[in-house]
GROMACS .gro file of C-alpha atoms in nm:
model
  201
    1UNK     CA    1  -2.792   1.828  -2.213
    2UNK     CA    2  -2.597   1.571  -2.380
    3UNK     CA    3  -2.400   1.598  -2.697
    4UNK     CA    4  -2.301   1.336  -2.931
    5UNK     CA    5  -2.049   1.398  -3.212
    6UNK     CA    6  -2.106   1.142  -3.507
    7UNK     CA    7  -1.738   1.008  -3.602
    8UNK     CA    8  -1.717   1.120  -4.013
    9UNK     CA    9  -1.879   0.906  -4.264
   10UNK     CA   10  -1.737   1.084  -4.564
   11UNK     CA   11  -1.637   0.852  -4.818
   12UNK     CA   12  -1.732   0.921  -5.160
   13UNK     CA   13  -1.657   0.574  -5.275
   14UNK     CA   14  -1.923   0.421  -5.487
   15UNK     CA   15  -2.051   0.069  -5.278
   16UNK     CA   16  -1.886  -0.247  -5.402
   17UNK     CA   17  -2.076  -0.424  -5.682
   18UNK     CA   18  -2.073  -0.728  -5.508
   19UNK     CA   19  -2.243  -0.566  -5.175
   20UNK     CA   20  -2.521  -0.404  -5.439
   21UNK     CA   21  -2.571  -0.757  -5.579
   22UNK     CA   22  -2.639  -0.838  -5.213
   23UNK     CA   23  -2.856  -0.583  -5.165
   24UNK     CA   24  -3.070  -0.618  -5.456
   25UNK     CA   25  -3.084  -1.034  -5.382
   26UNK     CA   26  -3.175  -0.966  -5.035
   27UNK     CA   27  -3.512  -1.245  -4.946
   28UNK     CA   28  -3.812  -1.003  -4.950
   29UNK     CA   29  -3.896  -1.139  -4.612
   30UNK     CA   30  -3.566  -0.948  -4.479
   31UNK     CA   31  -3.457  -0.588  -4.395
   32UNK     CA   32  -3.180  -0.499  -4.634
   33UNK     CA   33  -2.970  -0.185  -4.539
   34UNK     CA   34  -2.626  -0.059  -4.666
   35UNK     CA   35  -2.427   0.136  -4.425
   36UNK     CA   36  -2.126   0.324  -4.491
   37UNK     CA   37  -2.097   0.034  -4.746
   38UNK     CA   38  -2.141  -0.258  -4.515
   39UNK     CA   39  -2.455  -0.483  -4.596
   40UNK     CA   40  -2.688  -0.533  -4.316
   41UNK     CA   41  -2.970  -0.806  -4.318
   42UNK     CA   42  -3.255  -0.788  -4.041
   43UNK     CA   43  -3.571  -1.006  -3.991
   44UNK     CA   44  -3.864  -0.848  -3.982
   45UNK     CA   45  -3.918  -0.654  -3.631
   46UNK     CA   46  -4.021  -0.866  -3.313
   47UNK     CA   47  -4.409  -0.808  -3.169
   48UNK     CA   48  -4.247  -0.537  -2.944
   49UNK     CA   49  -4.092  -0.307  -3.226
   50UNK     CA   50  -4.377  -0.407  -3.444
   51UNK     CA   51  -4.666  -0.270  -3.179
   52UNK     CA   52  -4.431   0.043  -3.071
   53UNK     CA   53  -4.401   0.157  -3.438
   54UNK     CA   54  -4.768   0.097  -3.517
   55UNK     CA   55  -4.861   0.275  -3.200
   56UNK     CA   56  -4.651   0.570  -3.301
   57UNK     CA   57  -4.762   0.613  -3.655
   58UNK     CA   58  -5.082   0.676  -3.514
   59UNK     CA   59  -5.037   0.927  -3.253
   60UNK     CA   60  -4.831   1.148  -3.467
   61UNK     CA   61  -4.981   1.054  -3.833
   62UNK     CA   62  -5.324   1.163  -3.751
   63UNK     CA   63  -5.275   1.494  -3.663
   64UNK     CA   64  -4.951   1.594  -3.900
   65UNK     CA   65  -5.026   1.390  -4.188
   66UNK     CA   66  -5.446   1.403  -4.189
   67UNK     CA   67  -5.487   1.710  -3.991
   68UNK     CA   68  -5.703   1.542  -3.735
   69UNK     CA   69  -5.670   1.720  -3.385
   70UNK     CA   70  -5.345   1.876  -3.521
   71UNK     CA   71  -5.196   2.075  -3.798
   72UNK     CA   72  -5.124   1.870  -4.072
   73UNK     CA   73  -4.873   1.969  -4.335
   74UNK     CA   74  -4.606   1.643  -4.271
   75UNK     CA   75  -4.569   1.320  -4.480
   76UNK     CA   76  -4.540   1.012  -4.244
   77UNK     CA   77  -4.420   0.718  -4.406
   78UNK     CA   78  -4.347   0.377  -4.243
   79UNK     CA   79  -4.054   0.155  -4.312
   80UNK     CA   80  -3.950   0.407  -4.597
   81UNK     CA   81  -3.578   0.336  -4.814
   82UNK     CA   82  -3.400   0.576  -4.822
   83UNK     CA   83  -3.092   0.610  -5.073
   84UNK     CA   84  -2.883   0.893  -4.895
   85UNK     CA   85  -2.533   1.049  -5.061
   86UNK     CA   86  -2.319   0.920  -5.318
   87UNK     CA   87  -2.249   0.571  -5.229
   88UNK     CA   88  -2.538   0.558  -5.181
   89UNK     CA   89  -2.625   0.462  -4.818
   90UNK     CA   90  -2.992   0.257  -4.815
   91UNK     CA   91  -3.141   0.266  -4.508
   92UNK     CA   92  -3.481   0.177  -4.402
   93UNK     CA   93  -3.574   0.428  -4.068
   94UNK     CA   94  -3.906   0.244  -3.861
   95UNK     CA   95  -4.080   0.586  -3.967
   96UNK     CA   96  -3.973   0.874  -4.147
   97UNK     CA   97  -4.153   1.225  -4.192
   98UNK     CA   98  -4.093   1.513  -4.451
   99UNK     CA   99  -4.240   1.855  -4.443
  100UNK     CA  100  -4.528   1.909  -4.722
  101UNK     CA  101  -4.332   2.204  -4.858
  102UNK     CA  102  -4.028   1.956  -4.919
  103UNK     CA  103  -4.202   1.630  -5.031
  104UNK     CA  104  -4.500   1.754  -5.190
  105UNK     CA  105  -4.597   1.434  -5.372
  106UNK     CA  106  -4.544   1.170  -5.154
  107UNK     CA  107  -4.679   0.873  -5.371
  108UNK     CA  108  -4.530   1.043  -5.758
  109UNK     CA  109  -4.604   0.910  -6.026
  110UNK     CA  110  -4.599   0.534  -6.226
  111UNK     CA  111  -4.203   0.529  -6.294
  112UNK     CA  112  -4.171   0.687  -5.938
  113UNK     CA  113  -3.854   0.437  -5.764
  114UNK     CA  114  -3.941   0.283  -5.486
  115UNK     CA  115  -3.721   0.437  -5.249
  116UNK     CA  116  -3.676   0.787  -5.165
  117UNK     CA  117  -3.307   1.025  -5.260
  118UNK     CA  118  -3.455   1.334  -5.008
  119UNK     CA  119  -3.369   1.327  -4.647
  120UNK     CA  120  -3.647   1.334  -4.426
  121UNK     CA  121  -3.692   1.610  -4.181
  122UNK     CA  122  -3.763   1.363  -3.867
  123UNK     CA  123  -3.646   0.965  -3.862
  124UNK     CA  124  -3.735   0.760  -3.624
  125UNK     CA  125  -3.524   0.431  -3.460
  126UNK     CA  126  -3.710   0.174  -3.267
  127UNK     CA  127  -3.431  -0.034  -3.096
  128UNK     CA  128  -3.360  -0.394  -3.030
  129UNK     CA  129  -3.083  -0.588  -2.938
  130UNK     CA  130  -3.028  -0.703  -3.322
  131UNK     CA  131  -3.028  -0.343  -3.463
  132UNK     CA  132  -2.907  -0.113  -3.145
  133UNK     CA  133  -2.520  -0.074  -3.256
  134UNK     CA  134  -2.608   0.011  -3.619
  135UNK     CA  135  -2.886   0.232  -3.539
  136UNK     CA  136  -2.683   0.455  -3.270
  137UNK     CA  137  -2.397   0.398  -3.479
  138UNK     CA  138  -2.376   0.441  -3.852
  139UNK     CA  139  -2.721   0.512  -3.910
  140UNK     CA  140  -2.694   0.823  -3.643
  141UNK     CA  141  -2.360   0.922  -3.880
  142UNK     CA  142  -2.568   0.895  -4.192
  143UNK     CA  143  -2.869   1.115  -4.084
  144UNK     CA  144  -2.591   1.382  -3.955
  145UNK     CA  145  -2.438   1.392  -4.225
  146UNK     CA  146  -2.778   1.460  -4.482
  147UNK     CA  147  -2.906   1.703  -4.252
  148UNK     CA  148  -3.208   1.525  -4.076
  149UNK     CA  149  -3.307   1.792  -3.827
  150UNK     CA  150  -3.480   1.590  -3.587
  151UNK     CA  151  -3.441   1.213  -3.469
  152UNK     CA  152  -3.586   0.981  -3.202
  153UNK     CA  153  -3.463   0.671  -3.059
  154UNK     CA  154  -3.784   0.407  -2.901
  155UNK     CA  155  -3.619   0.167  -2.643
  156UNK     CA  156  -3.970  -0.109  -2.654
  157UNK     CA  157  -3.834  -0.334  -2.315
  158UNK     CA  158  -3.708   0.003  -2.073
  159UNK     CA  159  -4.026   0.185  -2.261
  160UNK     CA  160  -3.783   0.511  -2.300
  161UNK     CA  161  -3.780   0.787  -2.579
  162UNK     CA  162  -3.495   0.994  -2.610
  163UNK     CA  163  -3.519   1.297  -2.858
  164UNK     CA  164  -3.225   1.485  -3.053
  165UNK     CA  165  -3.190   1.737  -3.239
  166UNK     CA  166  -2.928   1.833  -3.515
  167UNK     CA  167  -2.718   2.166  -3.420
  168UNK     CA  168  -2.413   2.228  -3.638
  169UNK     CA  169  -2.382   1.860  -3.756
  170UNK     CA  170  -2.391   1.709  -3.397
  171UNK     CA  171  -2.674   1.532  -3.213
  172UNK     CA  172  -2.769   1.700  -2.919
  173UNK     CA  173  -2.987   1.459  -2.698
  174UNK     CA  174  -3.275   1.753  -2.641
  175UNK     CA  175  -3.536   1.539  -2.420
  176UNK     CA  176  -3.490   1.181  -2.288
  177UNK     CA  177  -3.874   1.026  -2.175
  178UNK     CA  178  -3.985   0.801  -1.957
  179UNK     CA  179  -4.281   0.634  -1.728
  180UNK     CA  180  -4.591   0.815  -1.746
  181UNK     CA  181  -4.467   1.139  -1.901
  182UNK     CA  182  -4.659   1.340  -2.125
  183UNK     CA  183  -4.545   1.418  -2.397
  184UNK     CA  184  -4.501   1.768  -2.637
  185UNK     CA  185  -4.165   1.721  -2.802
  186UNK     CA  186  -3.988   1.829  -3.102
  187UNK     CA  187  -4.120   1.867  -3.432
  188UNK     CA  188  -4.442   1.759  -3.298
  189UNK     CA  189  -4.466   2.010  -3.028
  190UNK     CA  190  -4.797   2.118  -3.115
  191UNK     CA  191  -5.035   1.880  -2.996
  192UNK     CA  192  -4.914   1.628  -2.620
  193UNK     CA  193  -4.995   1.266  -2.571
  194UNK     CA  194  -4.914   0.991  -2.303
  195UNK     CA  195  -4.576   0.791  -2.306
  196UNK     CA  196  -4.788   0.496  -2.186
  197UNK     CA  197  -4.995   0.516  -2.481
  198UNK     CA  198  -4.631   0.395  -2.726
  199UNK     CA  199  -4.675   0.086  -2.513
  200UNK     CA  200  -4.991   0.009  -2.541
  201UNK     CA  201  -5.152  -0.317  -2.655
   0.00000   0.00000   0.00000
């Protein structure tokens, strides 16, 4: 079992205007993040991330967010914003999910914001080469920080899935996945599918 100790991301200092005036004029056909007040600007994900994330969404959004073949009772959301502590951080996981009990209203109501302030219980990280250092770096720190219980990182190209969990405000790398594995991991224990299937075309 590996353990990885997020360095502190702390600071209480509100983001520079001129980094929110970046933010808010990012081109819509961009990823805008801010990151332990550093603006980040992504194109939208290559065929590889794109396929992984879609694949994913519906192996685990079928039976925890519809209650088909599983349990129901999650909120699955893809490409959600999140605005996260007091700066605030934005960040934009490939999927997010949220216990019922904690996000009860997913969509809310007319003058609901776009993003969402709560934490999500799971986040998951698709990785490329463009987005690897920020994702295992500052984005890791960030979901420490607010608590996110559970977090996986998708490698598309080695077709690998590690899993952590959150114990006392470090990662511990609980499961790392590979080849033709089948899978029952953490939160989504319940129900098994096949790696292979992330992958598929």
């Amino acid at each position: 079992m590996v353990t990885r100790r997020p360095p502190e991301s702390e600071s209480t200092e509100p983001n520079d205007p001129s980094v929110e005036a970046a933010f808010q004029a990012a081109p819509e056909e961009m990823v805008a993040e801010i990151l332990e007040g550093v603006l980040y600007l992504s194109p939208r994900p290559a065929r590889p991330h794109a396929n992984v994330a879609s694949n994913l969404g519906i192996l685990i959004g079928g039976p925890f967010k519809f209650g088909r073949g599983g349990p129901g009772g999650w909120v699955i959301l893809n490409e959600p914003e999140l605005h996260l502590g007091p700066r605030p951080d934005k960040l934009v996981p490939d999927l997010a999910g949220w216990t019922r009990e904690r996000l009860p209203r997913a969509v809310g109501g007319a003058d609901a914001p776009a993003h969402y302030g709560l934490a999500p219980d799971w986040a998951c990280e698709i990785l490329s080469d463009r987005t690897r250092s920020r994702d295992k770096g500052p984005k890791m720190r960030i979901y420490a920080r607010e608590g996110v219980k559970h977090l996986w990182l998708v490698e598309p190209l080695a077709r690998t899935l590690d899993i952590y969990r959150l114990v006392e405000g470090q990662w511990v790398l609980a499961q790392s996945l590979a080849g033709e594995e089948r899978v029952r991991t953490e939160p989504f224990e319940v129900i098994e599918f096949e790696l292979p299937l992330l992958w598929s075309e």
